[in-house]
Short mmCIF file of C-alpha atoms and ligand atoms in Angstrom, two decimals:
data_model
loop_
_atom_site.label_atom_id
_atom_site.label_comp_id
_atom_site.label_asym_id
_atom_site.label_seq_id
_atom_site.Cartn_x
_atom_site.Cartn_y
_atom_site.Cartn_z
CA UNK V 1 136.80 53.02 136.88
CA UNK V 2 134.61 54.29 139.68
CA UNK V 3 134.73 52.42 142.93
CA UNK V 4 132.19 49.69 143.21
CA UNK V 5 129.75 51.67 145.41
CA UNK V 6 129.49 54.39 142.80
CA UNK V 7 129.21 51.84 140.02
CA UNK V 8 126.41 50.17 141.96
CA UNK V 9 124.67 53.54 142.28
CA UNK V 10 124.67 54.10 138.52
CA UNK V 11 123.43 50.58 137.97
CA UNK V 12 120.57 51.25 140.34
CA UNK V 13 119.70 54.35 138.32
CA UNK V 14 120.04 52.34 135.11
CA UNK V 15 117.33 49.97 136.31
CA UNK V 16 114.88 52.69 137.34
CA UNK V 17 111.85 52.51 135.07
CA UNK V 18 110.61 55.95 136.16
CA UNK V 19 113.88 57.66 135.28
CA UNK V 20 114.05 55.72 132.02
CA UNK V 21 110.61 56.95 130.99
CA UNK V 22 111.30 60.51 132.04
CA UNK V 23 114.57 60.49 130.15
CA UNK V 24 112.97 59.03 127.03
CA UNK V 25 110.31 61.70 127.20
CA UNK V 26 112.30 64.83 127.98
CA UNK V 27 116.02 64.36 128.25
CA UNK V 28 117.29 63.78 124.79
CA UNK V 29 115.64 66.66 123.01
CA UNK V 30 117.63 69.22 124.91
CA UNK V 31 120.49 70.38 122.72
CA UNK V 32 122.88 70.34 125.68
CA UNK V 33 122.13 66.70 126.35
CA UNK V 34 125.27 64.82 127.37
CA UNK V 35 123.78 61.59 126.26
CA UNK V 36 124.53 62.86 122.75
CA UNK V 37 128.18 62.11 123.25
CA UNK V 38 127.44 58.40 123.50
CA UNK V 39 124.21 58.03 121.55
CA UNK V 40 123.82 58.79 117.87
CA UNK V 41 120.25 60.04 118.09
CA UNK V 42 116.71 58.85 118.48
CA UNK V 43 115.86 57.80 114.95
CA UNK V 44 117.22 55.29 112.50
CA UNK V 45 117.94 58.17 110.10
CA UNK V 46 120.25 59.73 112.67
CA UNK V 47 121.88 56.37 113.28
CA UNK V 48 122.46 55.84 109.56
CA UNK V 49 123.99 59.30 109.32
CA UNK V 50 126.32 58.52 112.22
CA UNK V 51 127.22 55.19 110.59
CA UNK V 52 128.08 56.97 107.35
CA UNK V 53 130.35 59.30 109.31
CA UNK V 54 132.07 56.34 110.96
CA UNK V 55 132.50 54.51 107.66
CA UNK V 56 133.89 57.68 106.05
CA UNK V 57 136.68 57.52 108.67
CA UNK V 58 137.60 54.07 107.36
CA UNK V 59 135.96 52.23 110.26
CA UNK V 60 133.34 49.51 110.47
CA UNK V 61 130.15 49.91 112.48
CA UNK V 62 127.35 48.07 114.21
CA UNK V 63 124.00 49.68 115.03
CA UNK V 64 122.35 49.05 118.38
CA UNK V 65 118.70 49.99 118.72
CA UNK V 66 118.57 50.76 122.42
CA UNK V 67 116.11 48.95 124.66
CA UNK V 68 116.23 46.31 127.38
CA UNK V 69 114.24 44.78 130.19
CA UNK V 70 110.82 45.08 128.56
CA UNK V 71 108.03 43.82 130.81
CA UNK V 72 105.21 43.01 128.39
CA UNK V 73 104.92 40.85 125.29
CA UNK V 74 103.43 43.83 123.45
CA UNK V 75 106.59 45.89 124.07
CA UNK V 76 108.76 42.97 122.96
CA UNK V 77 106.77 42.50 119.76
CA UNK V 78 106.96 46.24 119.10
CA UNK V 79 110.76 46.10 119.47
CA UNK V 80 110.95 43.22 116.98
CA UNK V 81 108.80 45.22 114.55
CA UNK V 82 111.06 48.22 115.00
CA UNK V 83 114.03 46.00 114.18
CA UNK V 84 112.38 44.86 110.96
CA UNK V 85 111.96 48.50 109.96
CA UNK V 86 115.57 49.21 110.89
CA UNK V 87 116.75 46.28 108.77
CA UNK V 88 114.86 47.75 105.80
CA UNK V 89 116.28 51.22 106.41
CA UNK V 90 119.83 49.91 106.72
CA UNK V 91 119.45 47.83 103.55
CA UNK V 92 118.14 50.81 101.61
CA UNK V 93 120.83 53.13 102.93
CA UNK V 94 123.67 50.95 101.66
CA UNK V 95 125.64 51.10 104.92
CA UNK V 96 127.26 47.97 106.30
CA UNK V 97 124.69 45.43 107.54
CA UNK V 98 125.59 44.79 111.13
CA UNK V 99 123.35 44.97 114.21
CA UNK V 100 123.71 44.40 117.94
CA UNK V 101 120.69 43.61 120.13
CA UNK V 102 119.66 42.47 123.59
CA UNK V 103 117.38 39.54 124.36
CA UNK V 104 115.57 41.30 127.22
CA UNK V 105 114.51 43.89 124.65
CA UNK V 106 112.80 41.04 122.82
CA UNK V 107 110.95 39.79 125.92
CA UNK V 108 113.35 37.38 127.63
CA UNK V 109 112.11 38.46 131.07
CA UNK V 110 108.49 37.86 130.09
CA UNK V 111 108.54 34.64 128.11
CA UNK V 112 111.55 32.86 126.70
CA UNK V 113 109.73 31.28 123.73
CA UNK V 114 108.38 34.65 122.62
CA UNK V 115 111.82 36.21 122.85
CA UNK V 116 113.23 33.43 120.67
CA UNK V 117 110.37 33.88 118.18
CA UNK V 118 111.07 37.61 118.04
CA UNK V 119 114.75 36.96 117.47
CA UNK V 120 113.94 34.46 114.71
CA UNK V 121 111.69 37.01 113.01
CA UNK V 122 114.59 39.46 113.02
CA UNK V 123 117.12 36.92 111.77
CA UNK V 124 114.82 35.82 108.94
CA UNK V 125 114.70 39.42 107.74
CA UNK V 126 118.39 39.92 108.36
CA UNK V 127 119.71 36.95 106.42
CA UNK V 128 122.57 38.96 104.92
CA UNK V 129 123.32 40.87 108.12
CA UNK V 130 125.61 40.01 110.98
CA UNK V 131 123.68 40.13 114.25
CA UNK V 132 125.54 40.27 117.55
CA UNK V 133 123.60 39.24 120.63
CA UNK V 134 124.85 41.52 123.39
CA UNK V 135 125.43 40.00 126.82
CA UNK V 136 123.46 41.38 129.76
CA UNK V 137 123.94 40.80 133.49
CA UNK V 138 124.97 37.37 134.81
CA UNK V 139 121.33 36.44 135.43
CA UNK V 140 121.04 36.04 131.68
CA UNK V 141 124.38 34.52 130.72
CA UNK V 142 123.30 30.87 130.68
CA UNK V 143 119.98 31.44 128.96
CA UNK V 144 121.49 33.79 126.38
CA UNK V 145 124.14 31.23 125.44
CA UNK V 146 121.55 28.44 125.30
CA UNK V 147 119.38 30.47 122.93
CA UNK V 148 122.44 31.39 120.90
CA UNK V 149 123.44 27.75 120.52
CA UNK V 150 119.91 26.63 119.65
CA UNK V 151 119.61 29.18 116.89
CA UNK V 152 123.09 28.38 115.65
CA UNK V 153 122.20 24.68 115.41
CA UNK V 154 119.04 25.68 113.53
CA UNK V 155 121.26 27.21 110.88
CA UNK V 156 121.32 30.88 111.81
CA UNK V 157 125.03 31.29 111.24
CA UNK V 158 124.97 35.08 110.92
CA UNK V 159 124.94 35.50 114.70
CA UNK V 160 127.74 36.26 117.15
CA UNK V 161 127.99 36.12 120.94
CA UNK V 162 129.51 38.30 123.65
CA UNK V 163 131.45 37.03 126.66
CA UNK V 164 132.45 39.07 129.72
CA UNK V 165 135.93 38.66 131.21
CA UNK V 166 134.77 39.64 134.71
CA UNK V 167 132.67 36.46 135.13
CA UNK V 168 134.41 33.38 136.52
CA UNK V 169 132.42 31.14 134.19
CA UNK V 170 133.71 32.75 131.02
CA UNK V 171 136.71 30.42 130.53
CA UNK V 172 134.24 27.54 130.22
CA UNK V 173 131.91 29.53 128.01
CA UNK V 174 134.78 30.31 125.66
CA UNK V 175 135.52 26.60 125.48
CA UNK V 176 131.87 25.85 124.71
CA UNK V 177 131.52 28.45 121.96
CA UNK V 178 134.87 27.67 120.36
CA UNK V 179 133.77 24.08 119.90
CA UNK V 180 131.22 25.11 117.33
CA UNK V 181 133.15 27.99 115.85
CA UNK V 182 130.95 30.86 117.03
CA UNK V 183 132.24 34.39 116.69
CA UNK V 184 132.90 35.94 120.09
CA UNK V 185 133.15 39.57 121.16
CA UNK V 186 135.23 39.78 124.32
CA UNK V 187 134.36 42.60 126.76
CA UNK V 188 135.35 43.30 130.36
CA UNK V 189 131.70 43.36 131.51
CA UNK V 190 129.50 46.40 132.06
CA UNK V 191 127.27 45.16 134.89
CA UNK V 192 127.62 45.34 138.64
CA UNK V 193 128.03 41.69 139.61
CA UNK V 194 128.31 40.02 143.03
CA UNK V 195 131.61 38.50 144.06
CA UNK V 196 130.06 35.06 144.02
CA UNK V 197 130.13 35.19 140.21
CA UNK V 198 132.62 37.86 139.14
CA UNK V 199 136.02 39.39 139.82
CA UNK V 200 135.66 42.69 141.66
CA UNK V 201 139.11 44.22 141.20
CA UNK V 202 140.16 45.87 137.97
CA UNK V 203 143.51 44.03 138.09
CA UNK V 204 141.74 40.66 138.23
CA UNK V 205 139.35 41.56 135.42
CA UNK V 206 142.27 42.76 133.31
CA UNK V 207 144.22 39.57 133.97
CA UNK V 208 141.22 37.48 132.92
CA UNK V 209 140.71 39.65 129.84
CA UNK V 210 144.37 39.15 128.88
CA UNK V 211 144.15 35.36 129.20
CA UNK V 212 140.91 35.13 127.25
CA UNK V 213 142.07 37.57 124.61
CA UNK V 214 145.21 35.55 123.96
CA UNK V 215 143.23 32.36 123.63
CA UNK V 216 140.61 33.87 121.34
CA UNK V 217 143.17 35.42 119.05
CA UNK V 218 144.96 32.10 118.69
CA UNK V 219 141.98 29.75 118.50
CA UNK V 220 138.88 31.86 117.84
CA UNK V 221 136.86 32.48 114.72
CA UNK V 222 137.30 36.17 113.91
CA UNK V 223 137.16 37.40 117.53
CA UNK V 224 136.24 40.97 118.41
CA UNK V 225 138.52 42.64 120.93
CA UNK V 226 136.05 45.12 122.43
CA UNK V 227 137.86 47.50 124.76
CA UNK V 228 139.25 51.03 125.01
CA UNK V 229 142.03 49.91 127.31
CA UNK V 230 145.42 50.65 125.70
CA UNK V 231 147.09 47.82 127.68
CA UNK V 232 144.66 45.24 126.27
CA UNK V 233 145.00 46.69 122.79
CA UNK V 234 148.79 46.50 122.99
CA UNK V 235 148.58 42.91 124.13
CA UNK V 236 146.33 42.07 121.17
CA UNK V 237 148.81 43.63 118.78
CA UNK V 238 151.69 41.68 120.33
CA UNK V 239 149.86 38.33 120.29
CA UNK V 240 148.81 38.92 116.68
CA UNK V 241 152.36 39.79 115.65
CA UNK V 242 153.95 36.88 117.56
CA UNK V 243 151.59 34.32 116.05
CA UNK V 244 151.38 35.81 112.57
CA UNK V 245 147.67 36.48 112.92
CA UNK V 246 146.83 38.76 110.03
CA UNK V 247 144.75 41.95 110.32
CA UNK V 248 141.75 40.31 108.64
CA UNK V 249 141.42 37.56 111.29
CA UNK V 250 140.14 39.72 114.15
CA UNK V 251 138.80 43.19 114.82
CA UNK V 252 138.91 45.83 117.53
CA UNK V 253 135.61 47.28 118.69
CA UNK V 254 134.91 50.49 120.61
CA UNK V 255 131.86 52.43 121.66
CA UNK V 256 130.56 55.48 119.83
CA UNK V 257 131.98 58.64 121.40
CA UNK V 258 134.79 56.94 123.31
CA UNK V 259 138.46 57.20 122.29
CA UNK V 260 137.90 58.38 118.73
CA UNK V 261 141.61 59.14 118.60
CA UNK V 262 142.49 55.53 119.32
CA UNK V 263 139.89 54.28 116.85
CA UNK V 264 141.45 56.41 114.11
CA UNK V 265 144.98 55.50 115.04
CA UNK V 266 144.36 51.75 114.88
CA UNK V 267 142.54 52.07 111.57
CA UNK V 268 145.41 54.12 110.17
CA UNK V 269 147.76 51.28 111.13
CA UNK V 270 145.63 48.87 109.11
CA UNK V 271 143.65 47.17 111.89
CA UNK V 272 139.95 46.60 111.53
CA UNK V 273 138.03 48.78 113.99
CA UNK V 274 134.28 48.60 114.50
CA UNK V 275 132.32 51.33 116.28
CA UNK V 276 129.22 50.33 118.24
CA UNK V 277 126.58 52.97 117.51
CA UNK V 278 123.61 53.05 119.89
CA UNK V 279 120.46 54.97 119.04
CA UNK V 280 116.81 55.20 120.08
CA UNK V 281 114.66 56.69 122.79
CA UNK V 282 115.53 54.10 125.44
CA UNK V 283 119.01 55.47 125.99
CA UNK V 284 118.93 55.96 129.74
CA UNK V 285 120.26 52.59 131.09
CA UNK V 286 123.03 52.53 128.48
CA UNK V 287 124.02 56.08 129.36
CA UNK V 288 124.07 55.30 133.09
CA UNK V 289 126.42 52.36 132.49
CA UNK V 290 128.80 54.65 130.57
CA UNK V 291 128.75 57.15 133.44
CA UNK V 292 129.42 54.37 135.92
CA UNK V 293 132.56 53.38 134.03
CA UNK V 294 134.39 56.65 134.29
CA UNK V 295 134.31 59.34 136.99
CA UNK V 296 135.28 62.08 134.54
CA UNK V 297 132.03 61.55 132.63
CA UNK V 298 130.02 62.43 135.71
CA UNK V 299 132.00 65.63 136.15
CA UNK V 300 131.30 66.61 132.56
CA UNK V 301 127.60 65.97 132.98
CA UNK V 302 127.46 68.04 136.14
CA UNK V 303 129.39 70.90 134.66
CA UNK V 304 127.16 70.97 131.62
CA UNK V 305 129.76 71.08 128.90
CA UNK V 306 130.47 68.99 125.86
CA UNK V 307 133.89 67.51 125.53
CA UNK V 308 136.33 65.91 123.22
CA UNK V 309 136.08 62.19 122.70
CA UNK V 310 139.68 61.42 123.60
P1 FDA G 1 138.27 50.10 131.19
O1 FDA G 1 136.97 50.28 131.86
O2 FDA G 1 139.42 49.59 131.97
O3 FDA G 1 138.66 51.47 130.51
C1 FDA G 1 139.88 51.66 129.81
C2 FDA G 1 139.94 53.10 129.31
O4 FDA G 1 138.92 53.29 128.32
C3 FDA G 1 139.62 54.17 130.36
O5 FDA G 1 140.76 54.49 131.10
C4 FDA G 1 139.11 55.31 129.50
O6 FDA G 1 140.16 55.98 128.88
C5 FDA G 1 138.33 54.58 128.43
N1 FDA G 1 136.90 54.42 128.80
C6 FDA G 1 136.29 53.28 129.20
N2 FDA G 1 134.97 53.49 129.44
C7 FDA G 1 134.76 54.80 129.19
C8 FDA G 1 133.61 55.63 129.25
N3 FDA G 1 132.42 55.17 129.61
N4 FDA G 1 133.74 56.95 128.92
C9 FDA G 1 134.95 57.44 128.54
N5 FDA G 1 136.08 56.70 128.46
C10 FDA G 1 135.99 55.41 128.79
N6 FDA G 1 129.53 44.99 128.11
C11 FDA G 1 128.66 43.99 128.41
O7 FDA G 1 128.53 43.64 129.59
N7 FDA G 1 127.93 43.40 127.42
C12 FDA G 1 128.06 43.73 126.11
O8 FDA G 1 127.39 43.16 125.26
C13 FDA G 1 128.98 44.76 125.79
N8 FDA G 1 129.17 45.17 124.50
C14 FDA G 1 130.20 46.04 124.21
C15 FDA G 1 130.51 46.34 122.88
C16 FDA G 1 131.60 47.13 122.57
C17 FDA G 1 131.94 47.41 121.15
C18 FDA G 1 132.41 47.67 123.64
C19 FDA G 1 133.62 48.49 123.36
C20 FDA G 1 132.07 47.42 124.95
C21 FDA G 1 130.97 46.64 125.25
N9 FDA G 1 130.62 46.38 126.57
C22 FDA G 1 129.70 45.37 126.83
C23 FDA G 1 131.16 47.24 127.66
C24 FDA G 1 132.36 46.63 128.35
O9 FDA G 1 131.99 45.51 129.10
C25 FDA G 1 133.02 47.65 129.28
O10 FDA G 1 132.12 48.02 130.29
C26 FDA G 1 133.50 48.92 128.60
O11 FDA G 1 134.04 48.65 127.34
C27 FDA G 1 134.60 49.63 129.43
O12 FDA G 1 135.69 48.77 129.61
P2 FDA G 1 137.08 48.90 128.82
O13 FDA G 1 137.38 47.55 128.26
O14 FDA G 1 137.03 49.99 127.82
O15 FDA G 1 138.17 49.12 129.94
#
C-alpha cells in the first residue's frame, strides 16, 4: 500500500472531472496504455471477449460497466440505457450473467429517486442476472444500504451488497444485512477515508477484515471474499476447513489483471474464483484507485512498460 498522502493524491486525481474527460477521449486508444492491464476495453464486445477468456480458465466473472459520480439526470438515464444494452449483449453472448454497478453512475448524487428508478429499470431487465451494487466512499454507505434493503424488500432478490472492512460501522452493517440473508462481498475498502470513520493503518484494516471474514464464512449467505491478500485468503481457507464449509458456499473474488497466478491456483484447488472485469470509456477514476493501492503500479506506468499480472 502507498502511504496515505500518496493514496490521497491518487484519490484527488480520481475525482478530477477534467482528467476523466481527457482520459476518456484520448488515453485508452493508445496501444501502450497501462490502463489496459486493469480494464478489459471500451466496448461490451471487448468485455464479453475478456469474460470468455476468464471463463475458459475455469473462473467465474462479473462485468462492471465503468462510470460513477454523474452530475446530470441525462447522464444517469444514459448509463441505465447502456446497462440495458449490456444486459442484452451478455444474454446473447451466453456468458455468465453477473454485473456489478455503482449507484452514483445511476444518478445518486443528483436525485435519489431517479437513481432508484434507474436501478429498478436495470433489475427488471436483469431478472435472471446477479447484480452486485458496489460500495463507494463512506458518504454513500448509509444511503446505498437503505436503497439495497428497500429493493430487497420489494422482491429484487438477485442483488448483492458490498461492505468495506476499513469502516468502523461495518460490523453493524454486517449484522443488519445478515438478518435478511443478503449476499455480501467483503472488501478492504478502496477509498481514502477520514479517521473519524475508518481505520487508517493496514494492520487495523487487516484485523477487521479477518474478523468480518470469519463471521461471514460461518454465518453469511454465500459470501464473496474479495481480496488479493494471501494472508486473508489463507485465513478463509482455514476457517472453511475448520468449520466444514464446502467450496460451493462461498467464493473468492479478484480484480481483472491482478494476481492471475493466484486466481488460477485457487481455481485449480477447487475453490470458486470470480474475476471482476471493468470496461468502458470512464476508466480513469477506477484506474487511479488501482494505482493508489500499489506503488509498483506507478513505477510501471512511468517507465512505460507492460508487465506480468503476478
Ligand atoms: P491489499 O491492498 O493489502 O493488497 C494485498 C496484495 O494484493 C498486494 O500486496 C498486491 O500483491 C496485490 N494488490 C492489491 N492491489 C493491487 C493493485 N492495485 N495492483 C497490483 N497488485 C495489487 N472496494 C470498494 O471500496 N468498493 C467496492 O465495491 C469494491 N469492489 C471490489 C471487488 C473486487 C472483486 C475486489 C477484489 C476488490 C474490490 N474493491 C472494492 C477494492 C478493495 O477495497 C481493495 O481496495 C483492493 O482489493 C486492494 O486490497 P486487497 O484486499 O487486495 O489487499
